[in-house]
CSV table of C-alpha atoms in Angstrom, one decimal:
chain,number,residue,atom,x,y,z
A,25,MET,CA,8.9,31.5,4.9
A,26,THR,CA,7.5,32.3,1.9
A,27,PRO,CA,6.1,30.2,-0.6
A,28,ALA,CA,8.2,29.0,-2.7
A,29,SER,CA,11.6,29.3,0.1
A,30,SER,CA,12.8,26.2,1.9
A,31,PRO,CA,12.8,26.1,6.1
A,32,ALA,CA,15.0,28.4,7.8
A,33,PRO,CA,18.4,27.3,9.1
A,34,GLY,CA,18.8,26.0,12.2
A,35,GLY,CA,15.3,25.0,11.9
A,36,PRO,CA,13.7,20.9,12.8
A,37,ARG,CA,14.6,19.2,9.6
A,38,PRO,CA,11.4,17.2,7.9
A,39,SER,CA,11.4,13.2,8.2
A,40,ALA,CA,11.9,11.6,5.3
A,41,ALA,CA,8.1,10.5,5.7
A,42,GLU,CA,7.1,14.6,5.9
A,43,LEU,CA,9.1,14.7,2.7
A,44,SER,CA,7.4,11.7,1.2
A,45,ASN,CA,3.9,13.1,2.4
A,46,ALA,CA,4.5,15.9,0.9
A,47,ALA,CA,4.9,15.5,-2.2
A,48,SER,CA,2.2,12.5,-2.1
A,49,ASN,CA,-0.1,15.3,-1.4
A,50,PHE,CA,1.2,17.5,-4.1
A,51,ARG,CA,0.9,14.6,-6.6
A,52,LEU,CA,-2.9,13.9,-4.8
A,53,ARG,CA,-4.4,17.7,-5.6
A,54,MET,CA,-2.2,17.8,-9.1
A,55,SER,CA,-4.9,14.7,-9.9
A,56,VAL,CA,-8.4,16.6,-8.7
A,57,ILE,CA,-7.3,19.2,-10.1
A,58,ASP,CA,-6.6,17.2,-13.4
A,59,CYS,CA,-10.0,15.5,-13.1
A,60,GLU,CA,-12.0,18.7,-12.5
A,61,THR,CA,-10.3,20.0,-15.8
A,62,ASP,CA,-10.8,17.0,-18.0
A,63,VAL,CA,-14.6,17.4,-16.4
A,64,ALA,CA,-14.2,21.6,-17.7
A,65,LEU,CA,-13.0,20.6,-21.1
A,66,ASP,CA,-15.4,18.4,-21.9
A,67,ARG,CA,-18.7,20.9,-21.9
A,68,THR,CA,-16.6,22.6,-24.4
A,69,ARG,CA,-16.3,19.5,-27.5
A,70,ASP,CA,-19.0,18.8,-29.0
A,71,ARG,CA,-20.2,14.7,-29.2
A,72,HIS,CA,-17.3,13.8,-31.0
A,73,GLY,CA,-14.8,15.8,-29.1
A,74,ARG,CA,-14.1,18.7,-31.2
A,75,THR,CA,-14.1,21.4,-28.9
A,76,VAL,CA,-16.6,24.4,-29.9
A,77,HIS,CA,-16.0,26.6,-27.5
A,78,PRO,CA,-12.9,27.8,-27.8
A,79,GLY,CA,-12.3,30.9,-25.1
A,80,ALA,CA,-14.7,28.4,-22.2
A,81,ALA,CA,-11.9,26.1,-23.4
A,82,GLU,CA,-8.4,28.3,-23.0
A,83,ALA,CA,-10.7,30.0,-19.5
A,84,ALA,CA,-10.9,25.5,-18.5
A,85,ARG,CA,-7.0,25.7,-19.0
A,86,ALA,CA,-5.4,29.2,-17.3
A,87,TYR,CA,-8.0,28.3,-14.1
A,88,ARG,CA,-6.0,25.2,-13.9
A,89,ASP,CA,-2.7,26.8,-14.5
A,90,LYS,CA,-3.4,28.7,-11.2
A,91,ALA,CA,-4.7,25.9,-9.2
A,92,ALA,CA,-1.6,23.6,-10.0
A,93,VAL,CA,1.2,27.0,-8.3
A,94,GLU,CA,-1.5,26.8,-5.5
A,95,ALA,CA,-1.4,23.6,-4.9
A,96,TYR,CA,3.1,23.5,-5.4
A,97,ARG,CA,3.1,26.3,-2.9
A,98,THR,CA,1.7,24.9,-0.3
A,99,HIS,CA,2.3,21.2,-0.7
A,100,LEU,CA,5.9,20.8,-2.0
A,101,ALA,CA,7.4,24.3,-2.5
A,102,PRO,CA,9.1,24.2,1.4
A,103,HIS,CA,10.1,20.3,0.9
A,104,ALA,CA,11.2,20.5,-2.6
A,105,GLU,CA,14.7,20.8,-1.9
A,106,ALA,CA,15.2,18.8,0.4
A,107,LEU,CA,13.1,16.0,-0.6
A,108,LEU,CA,15.6,16.0,-4.0
A,109,ASP,CA,19.0,15.7,-1.2
A,110,VAL,CA,17.8,13.3,0.7
A,111,ALA,CA,16.6,10.9,-2.9
A,112,ARG,CA,20.2,11.1,-4.5
A,113,LEU,CA,22.2,10.6,-1.1
A,114,VAL,CA,20.1,6.7,-1.4
A,115,LEU,CA,20.1,6.4,-5.1
A,116,ASP,CA,24.0,6.7,-4.1
A,117,GLU,CA,23.9,4.2,-2.1
A,118,LEU,CA,21.4,1.2,-3.9
A,119,PRO,CA,23.1,-1.8,-5.2
A,120,PRO,CA,24.1,-1.4,-9.6
A,121,ALA,CA,20.8,-2.3,-10.8
A,122,GLN,CA,19.9,-1.5,-14.7
A,123,HIS,CA,17.3,1.4,-13.8
A,124,LEU,CA,19.2,3.7,-11.3
A,125,ALA,CA,20.4,5.9,-14.8
A,126,GLY,CA,17.3,6.2,-15.4
A,127,TRP,CA,16.5,7.7,-11.4
A,128,GLN,CA,19.4,9.8,-11.8
A,129,ALA,CA,17.6,11.4,-15.1
A,130,VAL,CA,15.0,12.2,-13.2
A,131,LEU,CA,16.3,13.4,-10.4
A,132,ASP,CA,18.1,15.9,-12.8
A,133,VAL,CA,14.9,17.1,-14.7
A,134,LEU,CA,13.0,17.8,-10.9
A,135,HIS,CA,16.2,19.4,-10.1
A,136,ALA,CA,15.6,21.9,-12.9
A,137,SER,CA,12.1,21.9,-12.6
A,138,THR,CA,12.9,23.1,-8.8
A,139,ALA,CA,14.8,25.7,-10.0
A,140,ASN,CA,12.6,27.5,-12.7
A,141,ILE,CA,10.5,27.0,-10.7
A,142,ARG,CA,12.0,29.1,-8.2
A,143,TRP,CA,12.9,31.6,-10.1
A,144,ILE,CA,9.6,33.2,-11.4
A,145,LEU,CA,7.3,32.3,-8.4
A,146,GLU,CA,10.2,35.3,-6.5
A,147,ARG,CA,8.9,37.0,-9.6
A,148,PRO,CA,5.3,37.1,-9.5
A,149,ALA,CA,3.8,39.6,-12.1
A,150,ASP,CA,-0.4,41.3,-10.9
A,151,SER,CA,-2.1,39.8,-9.5
A,152,GLY,CA,-5.0,38.3,-12.4
A,153,SER,CA,-3.0,40.4,-15.2
A,154,ALA,CA,-2.2,38.5,-19.0
A,155,ASP,CA,1.6,38.3,-17.4
A,156,GLU,CA,0.2,36.9,-14.6
A,157,ARG,CA,-1.2,33.8,-16.1
A,158,ALA,CA,1.3,33.8,-19.0
A,159,GLN,CA,3.8,33.4,-15.8
A,160,HIS,CA,1.6,30.5,-14.7
A,161,ALA,CA,1.2,28.9,-18.3
A,162,SER,CA,5.0,28.3,-18.4
A,163,LEU,CA,4.9,27.1,-14.8
A,164,TRP,CA,2.7,24.2,-15.7
A,165,PRO,CA,5.2,21.9,-17.5
A,166,HIS,CA,7.6,21.4,-14.0
A,167,LEU,CA,5.0,21.2,-12.2
A,168,THR,CA,3.5,18.5,-14.0
A,169,ALA,CA,6.9,17.5,-14.0
A,170,TRP,CA,7.6,16.9,-10.4
A,171,ALA,CA,3.5,15.2,-10.6
A,172,ASP,CA,4.2,13.3,-13.2
A,173,HIS,CA,7.7,11.8,-11.9
A,174,GLY,CA,8.0,13.2,-7.9
A,175,TYR,CA,6.9,9.7,-7.3
A,176,ILE,CA,10.8,8.2,-8.0
A,177,ALA,CA,12.0,10.8,-5.1
A,178,SER,CA,9.0,9.7,-2.3
A,179,ASN,CA,10.2,5.6,-3.1
A,180,LEU,CA,13.9,6.7,-2.7
A,181,ALA,CA,13.3,9.2,0.1
A,182,ASP,CA,10.7,6.1,1.5
A,183,GLN,CA,13.7,3.7,1.1
A,184,ARG,CA,16.0,5.9,3.6
A,185,ASP,CA,15.4,3.9,7.0
A,186,GLY,CA,16.9,0.6,4.4
A,187,GLY,CA,13.4,-1.0,3.1
A,188,GLN,CA,15.4,-2.0,0.1
A,189,HIS,CA,17.2,-5.2,2.2
A,190,GLN,CA,15.5,-8.6,3.4
A,191,LYS,CA,14.8,-8.8,7.1
A,192,SER,CA,15.2,-12.0,7.5
A,193,PRO,CA,17.1,-14.2,5.1
A,194,LEU,CA,16.8,-18.2,4.7
A,195,THR,CA,20.5,-19.4,5.0
A,196,ASP,CA,20.8,-21.9,2.0
A,197,GLU,CA,20.1,-25.3,2.5
A,198,GLU,CA,15.9,-23.3,3.8
A,199,ARG,CA,16.1,-21.5,0.2
A,200,GLN,CA,17.2,-25.0,-1.6
A,201,ARG,CA,14.4,-26.9,0.3
A,202,TRP,CA,12.5,-24.8,0.6
A,203,THR,CA,12.7,-23.6,-3.4
A,204,GLU,CA,12.5,-27.4,-4.7
A,205,MET,CA,9.0,-28.0,-3.2
A,206,ALA,CA,7.9,-24.7,-4.7
A,207,VAL,CA,8.9,-26.1,-7.9
A,208,ALA,CA,7.5,-29.3,-6.9
A,209,ALA,CA,4.2,-27.6,-6.2
A,210,GLN,CA,4.0,-25.1,-9.9
A,211,ARG,CA,4.7,-28.8,-11.8
A,212,ARG,CA,1.2,-30.2,-10.3
A,213,GLY,CA,-0.3,-26.7,-10.7
A,214,ALA,CA,-0.2,-26.1,-6.5
A,215,LEU,CA,1.5,-22.9,-6.6
A,216,GLU,CA,-0.2,-19.6,-7.2
A,217,LEU,CA,1.0,-16.8,-8.2
A,218,THR,CA,-0.6,-13.7,-6.0
A,219,GLU,CA,1.5,-9.8,-6.3
A,220,SER,CA,4.9,-9.4,-7.6
A,221,TRP,CA,7.4,-5.7,-7.4
A,222,TYR,CA,10.7,-5.0,-7.9
A,223,ALA,CA,13.0,-4.1,-5.7
A,224,ALA,CA,15.8,-1.8,-5.9
A,225,ASP,CA,19.1,-4.4,-7.3
A,226,GLY,CA,16.1,-4.8,-9.6
A,227,GLN,CA,15.4,-8.8,-9.2
A,228,PRO,CA,11.6,-9.1,-9.3
A,229,ILE,CA,9.7,-10.8,-6.1
A,230,THR,CA,6.7,-12.8,-6.3
A,231,LEU,CA,4.4,-13.5,-3.7
A,232,ALA,CA,2.1,-17.0,-4.5
A,233,TYR,CA,0.1,-19.4,-2.1
A,234,LEU,CA,1.6,-22.7,-2.7
A,235,VAL,CA,-0.4,-26.0,-1.2
A,236,GLU,CA,1.4,-28.5,0.4
A,237,ASP,CA,-0.8,-31.6,2.3
A,238,ASP,CA,-4.2,-29.5,1.9
A,239,GLU,CA,-2.5,-26.5,3.9
A,240,SER,CA,-1.4,-22.9,2.1
A,241,ILE,CA,1.9,-21.4,2.6
A,242,VAL,CA,2.7,-17.7,1.5
A,243,VAL,CA,6.2,-18.3,-0.9
A,244,ALA,CA,8.3,-15.4,-2.3
A,245,LEU,CA,9.4,-16.4,-5.6
A,246,ARG,CA,12.8,-13.5,-7.2
A,247,GLY,CA,13.1,-13.9,-10.8
A,248,ASP,CA,10.6,-15.2,-13.3
A,249,PRO,CA,8.2,-17.7,-12.2
A,250,GLY,CA,8.0,-18.6,-16.0
A,251,ALA,CA,11.4,-19.2,-16.6
A,252,PRO,CA,14.4,-22.3,-14.9
A,253,GLY,CA,16.2,-20.7,-12.1
A,254,TRP,CA,14.3,-19.0,-9.4
A,255,GLN,CA,14.4,-19.2,-6.2
A,256,VAL,CA,12.4,-19.6,-2.5
A,257,ILE,CA,13.8,-17.1,-0.5
A,258,GLY,CA,11.5,-16.5,1.9
A,259,HIS,CA,7.8,-18.2,3.5
A,260,TYR,CA,5.4,-16.9,5.9
A,261,GLU,CA,1.7,-17.1,7.6
A,262,HIS,CA,0.4,-14.6,5.6
A,263,GLU,CA,1.5,-12.0,3.6
A,264,TYR,CA,1.5,-8.8,6.5
A,265,GLU,CA,4.2,-11.7,7.7
A,266,ALA,CA,5.7,-11.1,3.8
A,267,GLY,CA,5.8,-7.3,3.2
A,268,LYS,CA,7.3,-6.6,7.4
A,269,ASP,CA,10.4,-9.5,5.9
A,270,LEU,CA,11.2,-8.3,2.5
A,271,PRO,CA,12.5,-5.7,0.0
A,272,SER,CA,9.7,-2.6,-0.1
A,273,PRO,CA,9.5,-2.3,-4.2
A,274,VAL,CA,10.7,0.2,-6.5
A,275,PRO,CA,8.3,2.2,-8.7
A,276,PRO,CA,6.9,0.0,-11.7
A,277,GLY,CA,8.6,1.5,-15.1
A,278,VAL,CA,6.4,2.9,-18.2
A,279,LEU,CA,5.4,2.1,-21.8
A,280,ARG,CA,6.3,4.6,-23.5
A,281,ARG,CA,8.6,7.2,-21.6
A,282,ASN,CA,8.0,10.4,-23.1
A,283,LEU,CA,3.8,11.2,-22.3
A,284,SER,CA,2.7,12.9,-19.5
A,285,ARG,CA,-1.3,11.3,-17.8
A,286,PHE,CA,-1.1,15.6,-17.4
A,287,ASN,CA,0.0,16.3,-21.1
A,288,ARG,CA,-2.4,14.3,-22.5
A,289,PRO,CA,-2.6,14.8,-26.7
A,290,LEU,CA,-6.3,16.5,-27.9
A,291,PRO,CA,-8.2,13.5,-28.3
A,292,ALA,CA,-9.4,12.9,-31.4
A,293,PRO,CA,-13.2,12.3,-33.0
A,294,GLU,CA,-14.4,9.8,-32.9
A,295,ILE,CA,-18.1,8.1,-33.4
A,296,SER,CA,-18.9,6.0,-30.7
A,297,LEU,CA,-20.0,1.9,-32.4
A,298,GLN,CA,-23.7,3.3,-31.0
A,299,ASP,CA,-24.2,5.4,-33.1
A,300,LEU,CA,-22.7,3.9,-36.1
A,301,ILE,CA,-25.0,1.2,-35.8
A,302,ARG,CA,-28.3,3.6,-35.0
A,303,ASP,CA,-26.9,4.7,-38.1
A,304,VAL,CA,-27.3,1.7,-40.2
A,305,VAL,CA,-31.4,1.0,-38.1
A,306,GLU,CA,-32.4,4.4,-39.1
A,307,GLY,CA,-30.9,3.5,-42.8
A,308,ARG,CA,-33.2,3.2,-45.7
A,309,ALA,CA,-30.6,2.4,-48.5
A,310,ALA,CA,-27.6,0.5,-48.8
A,311,GLY,CA,-25.8,3.8,-48.7
A,312,ASP,CA,-26.3,4.5,-45.7
A,313,ALA,CA,-24.7,0.6,-43.9
A,314,SER,CA,-22.1,1.5,-45.8
A,315,ASN,CA,-21.5,4.6,-45.5
A,316,ALA,CA,-22.1,3.4,-40.9
A,317,LEU,CA,-19.5,0.1,-42.0
A,318,LEU,CA,-16.4,2.6,-43.8
A,319,GLY,CA,-17.0,4.7,-41.0
A,320,ALA,CA,-16.1,1.4,-38.8
A,321,VAL,CA,-12.9,0.7,-40.3
A,322,GLN,CA,-11.6,4.3,-41.5
A,323,GLY,CA,-7.8,5.5,-40.7
A,324,GLY,CA,-6.2,8.5,-40.8
A,325,TYR,CA,-7.1,11.1,-37.0
A,326,ALA,CA,-10.1,10.1,-36.9
A,327,ALA,CA,-9.6,6.7,-36.2
A,328,GLY,CA,-12.2,3.4,-36.9
A,329,PRO,CA,-13.8,1.7,-33.5
A,330,MET,CA,-12.4,-1.2,-36.3
A,331,VAL,CA,-9.4,0.8,-36.0
A,332,ARG,CA,-8.3,1.4,-32.5
A,333,LEU,CA,-9.6,-1.7,-32.0
A,334,GLN,CA,-6.6,-2.8,-33.5
A,335,GLU,CA,-4.4,-0.2,-32.0
A,336,LEU,CA,-5.4,-2.1,-29.1
A,337,VAL,CA,-4.8,-4.7,-29.1
A,338,GLU,CA,-1.2,-3.9,-30.4
A,339,THR,CA,-0.3,-1.8,-28.2
A,340,SER,CA,-1.5,-4.3,-24.7
A,341,GLY,CA,0.9,-6.4,-27.2
A,342,GLN,CA,3.6,-4.1,-26.8
A,343,PHE,CA,2.6,-4.0,-22.5
A,344,ALA,CA,2.7,-8.2,-22.3
A,345,SER,CA,5.7,-7.9,-24.8
A,346,ALA,CA,7.6,-5.6,-21.9
A,347,LEU,CA,6.9,-6.8,-19.3
A,348,GLU,CA,9.6,-8.7,-20.4
A,349,THR,CA,8.5,-12.5,-18.5
A,350,VAL,CA,8.5,-15.3,-20.7
A,351,GLN,CA,4.8,-14.9,-20.5
A,352,GLY,CA,4.6,-11.7,-21.2
A,353,GLN,CA,6.7,-12.6,-24.4
A,354,GLN,CA,4.0,-16.0,-25.3
A,355,ILE,CA,0.7,-13.6,-24.1
A,356,ALA,CA,2.5,-10.6,-26.9
A,357,ALA,CA,2.3,-13.6,-29.3
A,358,ARG,CA,-0.9,-14.6,-29.1
A,359,LEU,CA,-1.3,-10.3,-29.4
A,360,SER,CA,0.2,-9.6,-32.4
A,361,ALA,CA,-1.6,-12.5,-34.3
A,362,LEU,CA,-5.1,-11.4,-33.1
A,363,GLY,CA,-3.8,-8.0,-34.4
A,364,ARG,CA,-3.0,-8.9,-37.8
A,365,GLN,CA,-6.8,-11.2,-37.8
A,366,ILE,CA,-8.3,-8.0,-37.1
A,367,GLU,CA,-6.7,-6.6,-40.0
A,368,PHE,CA,-7.5,-8.6,-42.4
A,369,LEU,CA,-11.2,-8.6,-40.6
A,370,THR,CA,-10.5,-4.5,-41.0
A,371,HIS,CA,-9.6,-4.6,-45.2
A,372,GLU,CA,-12.6,-7.6,-45.2
A,373,VAL,CA,-15.2,-5.0,-43.5
A,374,GLN,CA,-13.9,-2.1,-45.9
A,375,GLU,CA,-14.8,-4.1,-49.3
A,376,ALA,CA,-18.3,-5.7,-48.3
A,377,ALA,CA,-19.1,-2.1,-47.0
A,378,GLU,CA,-18.1,-0.8,-50.5
A,379,ASP,CA,-20.4,-3.6,-52.4
A,380,LEU,CA,-22.8,-2.5,-50.5
A,381,GLY,CA,-22.5,0.5,-51.5
A,382,ALA,CA,-22.5,-0.2,-54.7
A,383,THR,CA,-25.8,-2.5,-55.1
A,384,VAL,CA,-27.8,1.1,-55.3
A,385,ALA,CA,-30.9,-0.6,-53.7
A,386,VAL,CA,-33.5,1.3,-50.9
A,387,LEU,CA,-35.4,-1.4,-48.1
A,388,PRO,CA,-38.6,-2.8,-49.8
A,389,PRO,CA,-42.0,-0.7,-48.5
A,390,HIS,CA,-43.3,-3.1,-47.1
A,391,ARG,CA,-41.4,-3.0,-44.7
A,392,THR,CA,-43.3,-0.3,-42.7
A,393,PRO,CA,-42.9,1.0,-39.7
A,394,VAL,CA,-44.8,0.1,-36.2
A,395,LEU,CA,-46.5,2.1,-34.7
A,396,ARG,CA,-46.0,1.8,-30.5
A,397,VAL,CA,-48.0,4.9,-29.4
A,398,ARG,CA,-51.2,3.4,-27.4
A,399,PRO,CA,-54.0,4.8,-26.5
A,400,ARG,CA,-54.5,7.2,-24.3
A,401,PRO,CA,-57.9,6.2,-21.6
A,402,ALA,CA,-60.2,9.8,-21.4
A,403,VAL,CA,-59.5,11.9,-18.5
A,404,ASP,CA,-63.0,10.9,-16.8
A,405,THR,CA,-62.7,7.2,-17.2
A,406,SER,CA,-62.1,5.0,-13.9
A,407,PRO,CA,-58.2,3.3,-14.5
A,408,PRO,CA,-60.1,-0.9,-15.7
A,409,ALA,CA,-59.2,-3.6,-12.4
A,410,PRO,CA,-56.0,-5.0,-12.4
A,411,PRO,CA,-57.0,-9.0,-13.3
A,412,PRO,CA,-56.7,-11.1,-10.8
A,413,LEU,CA,-53.8,-13.3,-9.3
A,414,ALA,CA,-53.3,-16.0,-11.1
A,415,GLY,CA,-52.2,-19.3,-8.8
A,416,ARG,CA,-53.3,-17.0,-5.2
A,417,PRO,CA,-56.0,-19.2,-3.2
A,418,ALA,CA,-58.5,-17.1,-2.5
A,419,ARG,CA,-59.2,-15.8,1.4
A,420,HIS,CA,-62.4,-17.3,4.0
A,421,ARG,CA,-63.6,-14.8,6.3
């Protein structure tokens, strides 16, 4: 079997679990490679994130590309096509849901990447040559497609045994009775949410502890617990029992669909708040403190910490809104308001910094530094005896 081939015809077909594990092992190895590459690239940058050793950075990426190809050959090449076949079969059997079209598109991209990888690996260049490095670099986008999104194919394969269905559903009467109990508990603050996921049909499922008569019971809710209309679909003694009965979770979504963990943009140069504070402490003129403040509020490519903080708050607000829950919308509104406050504060700091710089003043000379160096005893002298410990009773023989 060549590294890029499938199992031999007529041989034992791998199980869905084996196919899923192959993709999981590849993702794990790619994560290790990514962390090692980040460490190597950090050594090529200065303290502000600028690349100062481009040759070493290029060598680190070449090593990354080669290691990724070897990881694919070892873990995924013999199983990629079979995993996609199983994933497509399971996808066709799932109930209609909003996310299925996106999953189908992911499988199509993974299929195209697999074909491109196979075509290149079947035409290897000379080992160690520039052509081989170019081949590995051209394979990197296809390998990261599997590393970023192969979990969807793995999850579909894991659902081959019918994990999308509840094993022991409640009757209509039981569902109504337990829902009424849970709604009453929620009103009095005795319903503690613990975990949430989405089932294959696109409906959210949430586990909660329901406290009734000083007893805690695990209940499973279907729907948004923050909005009317949710129902209890199961009650259990503990979470492990709930996990065996309830539909298995499907992979959660992403905030931005065009981002890749393994293809992040180069970090923008930035100055930390500690550096800016140190500039103020070590400064002598008003312009020194003014420049530090202006560095905190500057925008653009090398944005300052206050601008980055506003970006963080606003992005977190987008995340909260994307949860599509009542509480998420409420938190998104709060974060949006906080983002506007930070923006207002940023403008105030900028104006104060400009005014400080316009004072054209320096610190008065009476603010003399105090030396902290203590004189050392001579080499041939004995250290002084330590003072007696206060409060210790004297010992009598």
